[in-house]
mmCIF file of C-alpha atoms and ligand atoms in Angstrom:
data_model
loop_
_atom_site.group_PDB
_atom_site.id
_atom_site.type_symbol
_atom_site.label_atom_id
_atom_site.label_comp_id
_atom_site.label_asym_id
_atom_site.label_seq_id
_atom_site.Cartn_x
_atom_site.Cartn_y
_atom_site.Cartn_z
ATOM 1 C CA MET A 1 0.000 0.000 0.000
ATOM 2 C CA THR A 2 1.416 3.414 -0.917
ATOM 3 C CA MET A 3 0.982 6.469 1.245
ATOM 4 C CA LEU A 4 -1.750 7.616 -1.148
ATOM 5 C CA ASP A 5 -3.785 4.508 -0.381
ATOM 6 C CA ALA A 6 -3.609 4.893 3.398
ATOM 7 C CA PRO A 7 -7.008 5.698 4.914
ATOM 8 C CA ALA A 8 -7.297 9.071 6.630
ATOM 9 C CA PRO A 9 -6.818 8.771 10.413
ATOM 10 C CA VAL A 10 -10.075 9.011 12.395
ATOM 11 C CA LEU A 11 -8.539 11.655 14.649
ATOM 12 C CA ALA A 12 -7.437 14.240 12.109
ATOM 13 C CA THR A 13 -6.296 17.061 14.423
ATOM 14 C CA LYS A 14 -4.803 17.689 17.870
ATOM 15 C CA TYR A 15 -8.161 19.192 18.826
ATOM 16 C CA GLN A 16 -10.026 16.004 17.896
ATOM 17 C CA GLN A 17 -7.440 13.981 19.843
ATOM 18 C CA SER A 18 -8.080 16.049 22.969
ATOM 19 C CA VAL A 19 -11.856 15.629 22.614
ATOM 20 C CA ALA A 20 -11.371 11.863 22.194
ATOM 21 C CA ASP A 21 -9.112 11.804 25.295
ATOM 22 C CA TYR A 22 -11.837 13.517 27.336
ATOM 23 C CA TRP A 23 -14.550 11.010 26.346
ATOM 24 C CA ASN A 24 -12.259 7.971 26.570
ATOM 25 C CA LYS A 25 -11.640 8.815 30.248
ATOM 26 C CA GLU A 26 -15.117 10.005 31.138
ATOM 27 C CA LYS A 27 -16.848 7.919 33.860
ATOM 28 C CA ASP A 28 -18.908 10.579 35.586
ATOM 29 C CA PRO A 29 -21.728 9.508 37.930
ATOM 30 C CA VAL A 30 -23.906 12.205 36.315
ATOM 31 C CA ASN A 31 -23.991 9.903 33.289
ATOM 32 C CA LEU A 32 -23.321 6.398 34.682
ATOM 33 C CA ARG A 33 -25.623 6.509 37.721
ATOM 34 C CA LEU A 34 -28.416 7.931 35.565
ATOM 35 C CA GLY A 35 -27.857 5.286 32.897
ATOM 36 C CA ASP A 36 -27.958 2.530 35.531
ATOM 37 C CA VAL A 37 -31.590 3.487 36.258
ATOM 38 C CA SER A 38 -32.848 1.832 33.058
ATOM 39 C CA GLY A 39 -29.726 0.510 31.312
ATOM 40 C CA THR A 40 -29.918 3.232 28.631
ATOM 41 C CA TYR A 41 -26.938 5.607 28.897
ATOM 42 C CA HIS A 42 -27.490 9.128 27.584
ATOM 43 C CA HIS A 43 -25.055 11.967 26.899
ATOM 44 C CA HIS A 44 -27.481 14.828 26.672
ATOM 45 C CA TYR A 45 -29.618 16.922 28.994
ATOM 46 C CA GLY A 46 -33.265 16.726 29.989
ATOM 47 C CA ILE A 47 -36.501 18.481 29.067
ATOM 48 C CA GLY A 48 -39.867 18.841 30.789
ATOM 49 C CA ASP A 49 -41.216 19.735 34.222
ATOM 50 C CA VAL A 50 -39.809 18.091 37.336
ATOM 51 C CA ASP A 51 -42.264 15.803 39.140
ATOM 52 C CA GLY A 52 -42.681 17.461 42.577
ATOM 53 C CA SER A 53 -42.859 14.093 44.328
ATOM 54 C CA VAL A 54 -39.035 14.023 44.129
ATOM 55 C CA PHE A 55 -39.015 16.526 47.009
ATOM 56 C CA GLU A 56 -41.532 14.562 49.104
ATOM 57 C CA GLY A 57 -40.998 11.246 50.836
ATOM 58 C CA PRO A 58 -38.099 10.136 53.041
ATOM 59 C CA GLU A 59 -34.922 12.212 53.003
ATOM 60 C CA ALA A 60 -32.856 8.984 52.928
ATOM 61 C CA THR A 61 -34.095 8.107 49.406
ATOM 62 C CA ARG A 62 -34.275 11.622 47.980
ATOM 63 C CA ASP A 63 -30.989 11.274 46.124
ATOM 64 C CA GLU A 64 -32.225 8.134 44.409
ATOM 65 C CA ARG A 65 -35.520 9.838 43.452
ATOM 66 C CA THR A 66 -33.554 12.792 42.030
ATOM 67 C CA ILE A 67 -31.328 10.536 39.906
ATOM 68 C CA ARG A 68 -34.378 8.681 38.550
ATOM 69 C CA GLU A 69 -36.116 11.964 37.741
ATOM 70 C CA MET A 70 -33.070 13.396 35.912
ATOM 71 C CA HIS A 71 -32.906 10.180 33.893
ATOM 72 C CA ARG A 72 -36.618 10.448 33.069
ATOM 73 C CA LEU A 73 -36.105 14.014 31.750
ATOM 74 C CA GLU A 74 -33.114 12.914 29.619
ATOM 75 C CA ALA A 75 -35.190 10.043 28.229
ATOM 76 C CA ALA A 76 -37.941 12.569 27.378
ATOM 77 C CA GLN A 77 -35.378 14.585 25.411
ATOM 78 C CA ALA A 78 -34.361 11.496 23.390
ATOM 79 C CA ASP A 79 -38.022 10.641 22.729
ATOM 80 C CA PHE A 80 -38.636 14.187 21.524
ATOM 81 C CA LEU A 81 -35.667 14.030 19.138
ATOM 82 C CA VAL A 82 -36.786 10.662 17.746
ATOM 83 C CA ASP A 83 -40.328 12.100 17.280
ATOM 84 C CA GLN A 84 -38.809 14.513 14.714
ATOM 85 C CA LEU A 85 -37.259 11.825 12.499
ATOM 86 C CA GLY A 86 -40.507 11.307 10.573
ATOM 87 C CA ALA A 87 -42.132 8.030 9.577
ATOM 88 C CA LEU A 88 -39.380 5.446 9.164
ATOM 89 C CA ALA A 89 -39.740 1.846 8.033
ATOM 90 C CA ALA A 90 -37.863 -1.156 9.437
ATOM 91 C CA GLU A 91 -35.792 -1.390 6.230
ATOM 92 C CA ASP A 92 -34.550 2.218 6.490
ATOM 93 C CA ARG A 93 -31.038 2.994 7.709
ATOM 94 C CA ILE A 94 -30.372 5.846 10.122
ATOM 95 C CA LEU A 95 -27.205 7.478 11.511
ATOM 96 C CA ASP A 96 -26.433 8.793 15.022
ATOM 97 C CA ALA A 97 -23.552 11.258 14.607
ATOM 98 C CA GLY A 98 -21.696 11.536 17.927
ATOM 99 C CA SER A 99 -23.403 8.506 19.462
ATOM 100 C CA GLY A 100 -21.853 8.512 22.959
ATOM 101 C CA ARG A 101 -22.788 5.405 24.963
ATOM 102 C CA GLY A 102 -25.572 4.690 22.460
ATOM 103 C CA GLY A 103 -28.677 5.957 24.281
ATOM 104 C CA THR A 104 -30.489 7.731 21.446
ATOM 105 C CA SER A 105 -29.569 4.973 18.948
ATOM 106 C CA PHE A 106 -31.295 2.342 21.112
ATOM 107 C CA VAL A 107 -34.352 4.572 21.573
ATOM 108 C CA ALA A 108 -34.610 5.000 17.780
ATOM 109 C CA ASN A 109 -34.140 1.285 17.095
ATOM 110 C CA LEU A 110 -36.890 0.422 19.596
ATOM 111 C CA ARG A 111 -39.199 2.974 17.981
ATOM 112 C CA PHE A 112 -38.695 2.054 14.313
ATOM 113 C CA GLY A 113 -37.012 -1.354 14.300
ATOM 114 C CA CYS A 114 -34.586 -0.090 11.687
ATOM 115 C CA GLN A 115 -30.847 -0.467 11.323
ATOM 116 C CA VAL A 116 -28.923 2.200 13.233
ATOM 117 C CA ASP A 117 -25.265 3.105 12.837
ATOM 118 C CA GLY A 118 -23.632 5.240 15.506
ATOM 119 C CA ILE A 119 -20.273 6.959 15.114
ATOM 120 C CA SER A 120 -17.933 8.433 17.706
ATOM 121 C CA ILE A 121 -14.298 9.502 17.882
ATOM 122 C CA SER A 122 -14.058 7.902 21.347
ATOM 123 C CA GLU A 123 -13.010 4.247 21.093
ATOM 124 C CA GLU A 124 -14.155 3.681 24.701
ATOM 125 C CA GLN A 125 -17.643 4.965 23.898
ATOM 126 C CA VAL A 126 -17.804 2.780 20.785
ATOM 127 C CA LYS A 127 -16.776 -0.266 22.848
ATOM 128 C CA PHE A 128 -19.302 0.518 25.596
ATOM 129 C CA ALA A 129 -22.139 1.031 23.108
ATOM 130 C CA ASN A 130 -21.363 -2.149 21.143
ATOM 131 C CA ASN A 131 -21.365 -4.111 24.439
ATOM 132 C CA GLN A 132 -24.766 -2.612 25.153
ATOM 133 C CA ALA A 133 -26.014 -3.672 21.716
ATOM 134 C CA ARG A 134 -24.938 -7.269 22.435
ATOM 135 C CA GLU A 135 -26.469 -7.274 25.935
ATOM 136 C CA ARG A 136 -29.735 -5.939 24.511
ATOM 137 C CA GLY A 137 -29.725 -8.546 21.764
ATOM 138 C CA VAL A 138 -29.823 -5.951 18.957
ATOM 139 C CA ALA A 139 -26.226 -6.170 17.683
ATOM 140 C CA ASP A 140 -27.565 -7.270 14.277
ATOM 141 C CA LYS A 141 -29.468 -3.967 14.019
ATOM 142 C CA VAL A 142 -27.477 -1.381 16.011
ATOM 143 C CA ALA A 143 -23.735 -0.982 15.429
ATOM 144 C CA PHE A 144 -21.243 1.608 16.605
ATOM 145 C CA HIS A 145 -18.102 2.609 14.734
ATOM 146 C CA PHE A 146 -14.900 4.485 15.555
ATOM 147 C CA ARG A 147 -15.312 7.107 12.839
ATOM 148 C CA ASN A 148 -15.242 10.860 12.370
ATOM 149 C CA MET A 149 -18.554 12.573 11.548
ATOM 150 C CA LEU A 150 -16.717 14.910 9.142
ATOM 151 C CA ASP A 151 -15.552 11.925 7.084
ATOM 152 C CA ASN A 152 -17.984 9.146 7.971
ATOM 153 C CA GLY A 153 -16.960 6.516 5.397
ATOM 154 C CA PHE A 154 -20.524 5.582 4.345
ATOM 155 C CA ALA A 155 -21.622 5.509 0.704
ATOM 156 C CA ASP A 156 -23.593 8.413 -0.787
ATOM 157 C CA ALA A 157 -27.361 8.465 -0.033
ATOM 158 C CA THR A 158 -27.172 5.627 2.554
ATOM 159 C CA PHE A 159 -29.479 7.064 5.233
ATOM 160 C CA ARG A 160 -33.155 8.085 5.523
ATOM 161 C CA ALA A 161 -32.346 10.095 8.626
ATOM 162 C CA ILE A 162 -29.359 11.472 10.536
ATOM 163 C CA TRP A 163 -29.206 13.221 13.895
ATOM 164 C CA ASN A 164 -26.736 14.981 16.163
ATOM 165 C CA ASN A 165 -27.850 14.911 19.787
ATOM 166 C CA GLU A 166 -25.662 17.607 21.372
ATOM 167 C CA SER A 167 -22.592 16.855 19.323
ATOM 168 C CA THR A 168 -22.441 19.619 16.679
ATOM 169 C CA MET A 169 -20.450 21.922 19.003
ATOM 170 C CA TYR A 170 -17.341 19.803 18.377
ATOM 171 C CA VAL A 171 -17.197 20.382 14.615
ATOM 172 C CA ASP A 172 -17.305 22.942 11.806
ATOM 173 C CA LEU A 173 -20.971 23.077 10.739
ATOM 174 C CA HIS A 174 -20.262 23.662 7.039
ATOM 175 C CA LYS A 175 -18.080 20.563 6.855
ATOM 176 C CA LEU A 176 -20.554 18.561 8.940
ATOM 177 C CA PHE A 177 -23.626 19.412 6.886
ATOM 178 C CA ALA A 178 -21.767 18.814 3.605
ATOM 179 C CA GLU A 179 -20.922 15.302 4.830
ATOM 180 C CA HIS A 180 -24.459 14.699 6.167
ATOM 181 C CA ALA A 181 -25.980 15.897 2.853
ATOM 182 C CA ARG A 182 -23.731 13.469 0.975
ATOM 183 C CA VAL A 183 -24.930 10.389 2.882
ATOM 184 C CA LEU A 184 -28.595 11.425 3.273
ATOM 185 C CA ALA A 185 -31.009 10.032 0.693
ATOM 186 C CA PRO A 186 -33.037 12.650 -1.229
ATOM 187 C CA GLY A 187 -35.955 13.708 1.003
ATOM 188 C CA GLY A 188 -34.107 12.352 4.060
ATOM 189 C CA ARG A 189 -34.493 14.025 7.442
ATOM 190 C CA TYR A 190 -31.808 15.703 9.556
ATOM 191 C CA VAL A 191 -32.432 16.549 13.226
ATOM 192 C CA THR A 192 -30.259 18.220 15.818
ATOM 193 C CA ILE A 193 -30.772 19.210 19.428
ATOM 194 C CA THR A 194 -28.071 21.660 20.392
ATOM 195 C CA GLY A 195 -26.961 24.441 22.660
ATOM 196 C CA CYS A 196 -26.178 27.559 20.634
ATOM 197 C CA TYR A 197 -25.438 31.135 21.493
ATOM 198 C CA ASN A 198 -27.924 33.845 20.715
ATOM 199 C CA ASP A 199 -26.869 36.222 17.907
ATOM 200 C CA VAL A 200 -29.333 38.792 19.211
ATOM 201 C CA HIS A 201 -26.825 39.577 21.980
ATOM 202 C CA GLY A 202 -23.860 40.006 19.679
ATOM 203 C CA ARG A 203 -21.277 38.199 17.608
ATOM 204 C CA GLN A 204 -19.178 36.893 20.500
ATOM 205 C CA PRO A 205 -20.181 34.233 23.045
ATOM 206 C CA SER A 206 -21.017 35.385 26.576
ATOM 207 C CA ARG A 207 -18.950 34.463 29.614
ATOM 208 C CA ALA A 208 -21.394 31.649 30.460
ATOM 209 C CA VAL A 209 -21.028 30.184 26.958
ATOM 210 C CA SER A 210 -17.229 30.489 27.121
ATOM 211 C CA GLN A 211 -17.237 28.635 30.445
ATOM 212 C CA ILE A 212 -19.279 25.804 28.909
ATOM 213 C CA ASP A 213 -16.841 25.650 25.966
ATOM 214 C CA ALA A 214 -13.878 25.366 28.328
ATOM 215 C CA HIS A 215 -15.565 22.686 30.463
ATOM 216 C CA TYR A 216 -16.285 20.325 27.543
ATOM 217 C CA ILE A 217 -13.466 21.442 25.166
ATOM 218 C CA CYS A 218 -16.124 22.432 22.623
ATOM 219 C CA ASP A 219 -16.878 25.438 20.426
ATOM 220 C CA ILE A 220 -20.553 26.411 20.724
ATOM 221 C CA HIS A 221 -21.836 27.983 17.497
ATOM 222 C CA PRO A 222 -24.109 30.990 17.101
ATOM 223 C CA ARG A 223 -27.718 30.184 16.174
ATOM 224 C CA SER A 224 -27.308 31.861 12.754
ATOM 225 C CA GLU A 225 -24.524 29.476 11.753
ATOM 226 C CA TYR A 226 -26.863 26.466 11.814
ATOM 227 C CA PHE A 227 -29.216 27.977 9.250
ATOM 228 C CA ALA A 228 -26.439 29.382 7.040
ATOM 229 C CA ALA A 229 -24.663 26.003 6.939
ATOM 230 C CA MET A 230 -27.913 24.111 6.299
ATOM 231 C CA ALA A 231 -28.903 26.464 3.473
ATOM 232 C CA ALA A 232 -25.468 26.018 1.894
ATOM 233 C CA ASN A 233 -25.870 22.229 1.918
ATOM 234 C CA ASN A 234 -29.414 21.596 0.618
ATOM 235 C CA LEU A 235 -30.856 21.076 4.096
ATOM 236 C CA VAL A 236 -34.178 22.933 4.324
ATOM 237 C CA PRO A 237 -35.517 23.477 7.869
ATOM 238 C CA ILE A 238 -39.032 22.210 8.496
ATOM 239 C CA SER A 239 -39.253 22.729 12.259
ATOM 240 C CA VAL A 240 -37.420 24.783 14.870
ATOM 241 C CA VAL A 241 -38.303 24.524 18.565
ATOM 242 C CA ASP A 242 -36.732 26.627 21.293
ATOM 243 C CA LEU A 243 -36.372 24.162 24.189
ATOM 244 C CA THR A 244 -34.644 26.648 26.522
ATOM 245 C CA ALA A 245 -37.573 27.015 28.940
ATOM 246 C CA ALA A 246 -38.143 23.251 28.865
ATOM 247 C CA THR A 247 -34.572 22.397 29.906
ATOM 248 C CA ILE A 248 -34.207 24.878 32.804
ATOM 249 C CA PRO A 249 -36.052 22.601 35.342
ATOM 250 C CA TYR A 250 -33.554 19.803 34.550
ATOM 251 C CA TRP A 251 -30.622 22.119 35.279
ATOM 252 C CA GLU A 252 -32.193 23.386 38.514
ATOM 253 C CA LEU A 253 -32.724 19.803 39.672
ATOM 254 C CA ARG A 254 -29.184 18.837 38.629
ATOM 255 C CA ALA A 255 -27.668 21.863 40.430
ATOM 256 C CA GLY A 256 -29.111 20.648 43.750
ATOM 257 C CA SER A 257 -28.257 16.972 43.176
ATOM 258 C CA SER A 258 -25.395 14.818 44.475
ATOM 259 C CA VAL A 259 -24.105 14.379 40.888
ATOM 260 C CA ALA A 260 -23.704 18.086 40.014
ATOM 261 C CA THR A 261 -20.445 18.642 38.117
ATOM 262 C CA GLY A 262 -19.986 22.407 38.521
ATOM 263 C CA ILE A 263 -21.181 23.371 35.038
ATOM 264 C CA GLU A 264 -24.787 23.860 36.199
ATOM 265 C CA SER A 265 -24.371 27.525 37.085
ATOM 266 C CA PRO A 266 -23.061 28.633 33.623
ATOM 267 C CA PHE A 267 -25.940 26.744 31.938
ATOM 268 C CA LEU A 268 -28.540 28.349 34.193
ATOM 269 C CA THR A 269 -26.976 31.828 33.814
ATOM 270 C CA GLY A 270 -26.722 31.519 30.017
ATOM 271 C CA TYR A 271 -30.299 30.299 29.628
ATOM 272 C CA GLN A 272 -31.755 32.801 32.081
ATOM 273 C CA GLU A 273 -29.907 35.843 30.676
ATOM 274 C CA GLY A 274 -30.793 34.781 27.085
ATOM 275 C CA SER A 275 -27.211 34.490 25.803
ATOM 276 C CA PHE A 276 -27.520 30.717 25.337
ATOM 277 C CA GLN A 277 -30.369 28.689 23.857
ATOM 278 C CA TYR A 278 -31.346 25.021 23.707
ATOM 279 C CA LEU A 279 -32.745 24.370 20.240
ATOM 280 C CA MET A 280 -34.203 21.559 18.131
ATOM 281 C CA ILE A 281 -33.848 21.992 14.374
ATOM 282 C CA ALA A 282 -35.258 19.499 11.865
ATOM 283 C CA ALA A 283 -34.520 19.810 8.132
ATOM 284 C CA ASP A 284 -35.135 17.890 4.918
ATOM 285 C CA LYS A 285 -32.457 17.100 2.352
ATOM 286 C CA VAL A 286 -33.573 18.431 -1.029
HETATM 287 C C1 LIG B 1 -23.706 16.361 27.142
HETATM 288 O O1 LIG B 1 -22.970 15.269 27.430
HETATM 289 C C2 LIG B 1 -23.275 17.106 25.938
HETATM 290 C C3 LIG B 1 -22.066 17.660 25.710
HETATM 291 C C4 LIG B 1 -20.934 17.439 26.611
HETATM 292 C C5 LIG B 1 -21.796 18.587 24.610
HETATM 293 C C6 LIG B 1 -21.994 20.021 25.006
HETATM 294 C C7 LIG B 1 -23.432 20.322 24.955
HETATM 295 C C8 LIG B 1 -23.972 21.551 24.924
HETATM 296 C C9 LIG B 1 -25.472 21.698 24.806
HETATM 297 C C10 LIG B 1 -23.178 22.766 24.978
HETATM 298 P P1 LIG B 1 -22.923 14.656 28.885
HETATM 299 O O2 LIG B 1 -24.247 14.095 29.283
HETATM 300 O O3 LIG B 1 -21.810 13.693 28.835
HETATM 301 O O4 LIG B 1 -22.563 15.878 29.819
HETATM 302 P P2 LIG B 1 -22.498 15.800 31.413
HETATM 303 O O5 LIG B 1 -21.381 14.858 31.743
HETATM 304 O O6 LIG B 1 -22.224 17.209 31.874
HETATM 305 O O7 LIG B 1 -23.838 15.281 31.874
HETATM 306 MG MG1 LIG B 2 -25.012 13.849 31.140
#
């Protein structure tokens, strides 16, 4: 094999290597204890009102009730994302870009019965999620790959739907949507849930947004960038939902929980001051 034939490395930059290092090491109770509740491990936040019964009942079991409730709100977020994928048939193929420990992929497979591919630049996450697929008995239908979402390796027009559940802030949106548009079938659906900063307050991110970037080693985009990059890549938005108000109760609950990580205050400040927004965008490939 000559140098020209060598496949591109999955981790193409020092930045991508440092993001992979973060997720390869990550074993935070805020994700693992919540995942243990049902066996579905999510890497995104929650939406919906907190059930007040969490604060009633014996003090000794309050922590456990809080963990279960945070997990319920994260599951509601995944259900809401999957609701936006449109009517899919069991023979359709779908792609989870930035698939973490596999949570949203398993939710989508249960909903539609179709073949799901998940991709991540963390080999540990890929291993964890493939183990989950085997334990759940769906390894023939749900498979995770160590691949880069900017160069995903799938053939053109492979997928009926693609989503990013809180993973677009690690990549250039123009490159990402060009690659998504390549592997989406005509008329295919793209969905993202993301945190973005609010252009209305200026062209630079606020302090709260900068603190979130530093915490996760990410680069949160302005809201405008999503629509510019979609328009440039034949992705036509069909639905946009501002989920900011719906996610604040999750962050308030998390801030007072035993699994708080310290990033709760920047999220709450950003959302409450309006500099940061939690958004769902669905688009069709034309
Ligand atoms: C949540 O993952 C998502 C990210 C880290 C990407 C950043 C998201 C934004 C909306 C800015 P997680 O569930 O692993 O995070 P945590 O460990 O804090 O729960
Ligand atoms: Mg989490």
